Coordinates of C-alpha atoms in Angstrom, one line a residue:
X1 CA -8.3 4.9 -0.9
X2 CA -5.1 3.0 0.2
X3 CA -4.5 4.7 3.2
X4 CA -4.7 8.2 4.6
X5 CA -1.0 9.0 4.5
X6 CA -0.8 8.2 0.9
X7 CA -3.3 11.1 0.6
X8 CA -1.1 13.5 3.3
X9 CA 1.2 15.7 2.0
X10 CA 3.9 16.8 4.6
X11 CA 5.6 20.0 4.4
X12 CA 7.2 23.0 6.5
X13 CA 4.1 23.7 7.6
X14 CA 2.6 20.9 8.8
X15 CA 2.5 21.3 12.2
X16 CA 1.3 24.4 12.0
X17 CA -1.9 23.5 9.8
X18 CA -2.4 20.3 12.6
X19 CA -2.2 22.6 15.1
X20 CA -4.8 25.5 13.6
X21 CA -7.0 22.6 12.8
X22 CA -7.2 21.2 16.2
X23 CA -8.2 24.7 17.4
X24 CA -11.1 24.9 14.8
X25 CA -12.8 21.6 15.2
X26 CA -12.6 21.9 19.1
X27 CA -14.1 25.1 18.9
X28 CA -16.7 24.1 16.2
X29 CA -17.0 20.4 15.9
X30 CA -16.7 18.5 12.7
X31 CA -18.8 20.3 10.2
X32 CA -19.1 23.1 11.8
X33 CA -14.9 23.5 11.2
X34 CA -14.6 25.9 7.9
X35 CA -11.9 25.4 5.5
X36 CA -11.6 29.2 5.9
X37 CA -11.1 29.4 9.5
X38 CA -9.0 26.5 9.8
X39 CA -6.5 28.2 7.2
X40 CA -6.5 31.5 9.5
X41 CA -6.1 29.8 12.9
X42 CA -2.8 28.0 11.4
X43 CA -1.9 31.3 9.8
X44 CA -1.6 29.2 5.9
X45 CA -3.9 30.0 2.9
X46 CA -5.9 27.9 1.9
X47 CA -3.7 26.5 -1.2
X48 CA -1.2 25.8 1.5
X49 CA -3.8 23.4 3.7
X50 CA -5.3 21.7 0.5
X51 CA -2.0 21.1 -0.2
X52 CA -1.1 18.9 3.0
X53 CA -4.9 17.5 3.1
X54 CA -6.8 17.4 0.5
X55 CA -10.0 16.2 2.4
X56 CA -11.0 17.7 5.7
X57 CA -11.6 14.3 7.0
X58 CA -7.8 13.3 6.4
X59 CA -7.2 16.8 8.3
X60 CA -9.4 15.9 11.3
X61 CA -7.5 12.0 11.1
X62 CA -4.6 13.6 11.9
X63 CA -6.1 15.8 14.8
X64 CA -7.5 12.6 16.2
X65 CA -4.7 10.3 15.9
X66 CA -2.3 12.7 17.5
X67 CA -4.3 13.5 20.4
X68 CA -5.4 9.7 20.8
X69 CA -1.2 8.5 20.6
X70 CA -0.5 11.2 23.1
X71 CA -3.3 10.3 25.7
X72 CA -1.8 6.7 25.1
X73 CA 1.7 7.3 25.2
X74 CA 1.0 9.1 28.8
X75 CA -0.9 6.0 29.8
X76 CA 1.4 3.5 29.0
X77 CA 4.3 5.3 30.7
X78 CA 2.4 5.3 33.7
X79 CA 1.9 1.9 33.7
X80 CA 4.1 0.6 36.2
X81 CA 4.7 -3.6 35.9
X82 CA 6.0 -3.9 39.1
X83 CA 2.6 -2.8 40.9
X84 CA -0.4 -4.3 42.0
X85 CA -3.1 -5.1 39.8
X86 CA -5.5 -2.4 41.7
X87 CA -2.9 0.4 41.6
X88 CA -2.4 -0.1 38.3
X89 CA -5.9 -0.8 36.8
X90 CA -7.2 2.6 38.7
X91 CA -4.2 4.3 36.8
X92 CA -4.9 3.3 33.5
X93 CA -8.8 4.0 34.4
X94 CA -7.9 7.5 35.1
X95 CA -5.8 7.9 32.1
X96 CA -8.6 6.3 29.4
X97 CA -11.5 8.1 31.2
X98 CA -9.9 11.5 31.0
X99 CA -9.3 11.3 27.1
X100 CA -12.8 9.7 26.3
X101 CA -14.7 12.5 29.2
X102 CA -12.8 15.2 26.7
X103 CA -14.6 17.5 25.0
X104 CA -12.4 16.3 22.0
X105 CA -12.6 12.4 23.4
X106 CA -16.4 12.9 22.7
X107 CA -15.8 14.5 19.3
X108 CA -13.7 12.0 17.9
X109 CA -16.3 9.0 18.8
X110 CA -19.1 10.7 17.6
X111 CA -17.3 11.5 14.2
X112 CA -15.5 7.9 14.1
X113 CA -19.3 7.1 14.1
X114 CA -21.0 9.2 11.7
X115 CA -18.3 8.8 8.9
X116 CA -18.0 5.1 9.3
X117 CA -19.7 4.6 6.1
X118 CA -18.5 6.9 3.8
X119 CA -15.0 7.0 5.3
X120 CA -14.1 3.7 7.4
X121 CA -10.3 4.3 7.6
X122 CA -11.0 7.3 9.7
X123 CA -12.5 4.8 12.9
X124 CA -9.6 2.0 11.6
X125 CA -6.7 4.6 11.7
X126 CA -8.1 5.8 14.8
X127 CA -8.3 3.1 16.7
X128 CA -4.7 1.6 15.5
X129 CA -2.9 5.3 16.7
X130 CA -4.4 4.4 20.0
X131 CA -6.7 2.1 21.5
X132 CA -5.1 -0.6 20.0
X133 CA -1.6 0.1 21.4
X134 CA -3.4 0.5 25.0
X135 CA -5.4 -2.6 24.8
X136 CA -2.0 -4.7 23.9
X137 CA -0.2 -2.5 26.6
X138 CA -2.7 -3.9 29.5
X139 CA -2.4 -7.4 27.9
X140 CA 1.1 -7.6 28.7
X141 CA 0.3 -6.0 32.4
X142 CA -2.5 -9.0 32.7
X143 CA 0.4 -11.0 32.2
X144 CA 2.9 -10.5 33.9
X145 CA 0.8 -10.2 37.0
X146 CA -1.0 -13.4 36.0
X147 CA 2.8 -14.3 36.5
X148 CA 3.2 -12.8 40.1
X149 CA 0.1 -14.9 40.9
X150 CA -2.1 -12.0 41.7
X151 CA -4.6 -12.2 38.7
X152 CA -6.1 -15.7 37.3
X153 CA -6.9 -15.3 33.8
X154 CA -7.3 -17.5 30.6
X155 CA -8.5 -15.3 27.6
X156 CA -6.2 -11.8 28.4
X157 CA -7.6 -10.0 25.4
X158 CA -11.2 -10.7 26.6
X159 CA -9.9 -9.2 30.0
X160 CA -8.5 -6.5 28.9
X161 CA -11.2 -5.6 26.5
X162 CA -14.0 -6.5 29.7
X163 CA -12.0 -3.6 31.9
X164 CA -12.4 -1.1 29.1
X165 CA -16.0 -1.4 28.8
X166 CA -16.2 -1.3 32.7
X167 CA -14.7 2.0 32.8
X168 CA -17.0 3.1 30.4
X169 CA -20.1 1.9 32.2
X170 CA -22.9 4.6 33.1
X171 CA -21.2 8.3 32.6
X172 CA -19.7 8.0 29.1
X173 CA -22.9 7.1 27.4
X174 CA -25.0 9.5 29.2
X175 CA -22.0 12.1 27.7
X176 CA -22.2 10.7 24.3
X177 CA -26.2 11.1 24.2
X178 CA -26.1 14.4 25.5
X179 CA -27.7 13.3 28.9
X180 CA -25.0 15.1 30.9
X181 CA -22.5 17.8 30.0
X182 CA -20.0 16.9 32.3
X183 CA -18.1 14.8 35.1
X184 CA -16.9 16.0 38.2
X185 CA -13.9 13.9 40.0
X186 CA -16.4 12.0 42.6
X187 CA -18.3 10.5 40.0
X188 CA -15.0 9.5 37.9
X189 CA -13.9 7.8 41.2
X190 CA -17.2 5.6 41.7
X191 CA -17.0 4.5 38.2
X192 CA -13.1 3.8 38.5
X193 CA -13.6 2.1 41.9
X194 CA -16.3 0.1 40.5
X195 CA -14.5 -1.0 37.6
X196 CA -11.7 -2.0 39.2
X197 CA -13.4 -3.6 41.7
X198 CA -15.8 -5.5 39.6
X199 CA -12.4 -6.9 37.5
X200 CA -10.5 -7.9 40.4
X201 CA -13.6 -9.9 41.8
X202 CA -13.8 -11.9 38.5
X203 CA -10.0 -12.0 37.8
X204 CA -8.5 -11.7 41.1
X205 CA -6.1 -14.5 42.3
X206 CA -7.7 -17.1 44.8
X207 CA -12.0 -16.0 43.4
X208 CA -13.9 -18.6 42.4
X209 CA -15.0 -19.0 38.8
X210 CA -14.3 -20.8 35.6
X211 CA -10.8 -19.2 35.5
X212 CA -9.8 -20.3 38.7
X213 CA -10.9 -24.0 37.8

């Protein structure tokens, strides 16, 4: 397989079978999501789908892509270069978290993950619709307030990378496992405050560490 679009047929219909599918896998997850129902949600028969995507994994690659270029197209226009490092990192923070606290955040990772092996351009495509375009979005942020003076930093993609995985600490793994079912707004504020606090103190102009040397 060369790539998933070269597998993607598009056609009148399209958005329509996109759209039926998203429905279907939200409401039954992955393997639960029939063929059948996904074809009567978008109102297409089957031949129709098939037609478009021939594998259900290219059809749920598109699901996921979308809504993961969406979530990041709303982050990055909310990203505001003129602002302060902790205005801006808490935006972003609330942005990420609500996509990956999603009931279809949480989907996505945990299919990403359990098709890695039989279908690795389903994680790859995913996280190049996406993540990727984030992550390079807060690099230039670093930068130009690295610029301003009010952030001290050598390696911007470690940063950037390190402030993701803070945000992540503590409530999205205890989602992914199935510990809890959901997060109220309190605890998505102590997470984001922490985060943001815990980055600043490392990265922030005028602290002490091996950056500031």
């Amino acid at each position: 397989m060369a790539t998933a679009q070269t597998q993607i047929r598009k056609g009148r219909k399209f958005d329509q079978v996109v759209e039926g599918a998203q429905e279907i896998f939200l409401r039954d997850g992955f393997e639960g999501a029939s063929v059948d129902d996904i074809a009567r949600a978008a109102g297409v028969s089957k031949a129709t789908l098939y037609s478009y995507f021939p594998d259900k994994r290219l059809l749920f690659m598109e699901v996921a892509t979308r809504q993961c270029s969406e979530q990041e197209r709303i982050s990055i226009e909310k990203i505001d270069s003129s602002r302060p490092p902790h205005e801006v990192l808490a935006c972003v923070a609330h942005q990420f978290l609500g996509f990956i606290y999603s009931e279809m955040g949480q989907r996505i990772f945990r299919i990403c993950v359990a098709e890695s092996d039989r279908f690795p351009l389903l994680g790859q495509e995913f996280y190049h619709s996406g993540p990727m375009i984030l992550r390079a979005a807060v690099v230039d942020y670093l930068k130009k307030a690295a610029d301003r003076g009010e952030l001290r930093i050598d390696d911007f993609n470690l940063a950037a990378d390190q402030f993701g995985e803070l945000c992540k600490a503590d409530l999205w793994p205890k989602l992914i496992f199935g510990i809890i079912r959901s997060v109220d707004e309190p605890e998505k504020e102590r997470v984001i405050d922490g985060a943001v606090t815990t980055f600043l103190a490392r990265y922030g102009a005028g602290k002490a560490g091996p950056s500031a040397a």
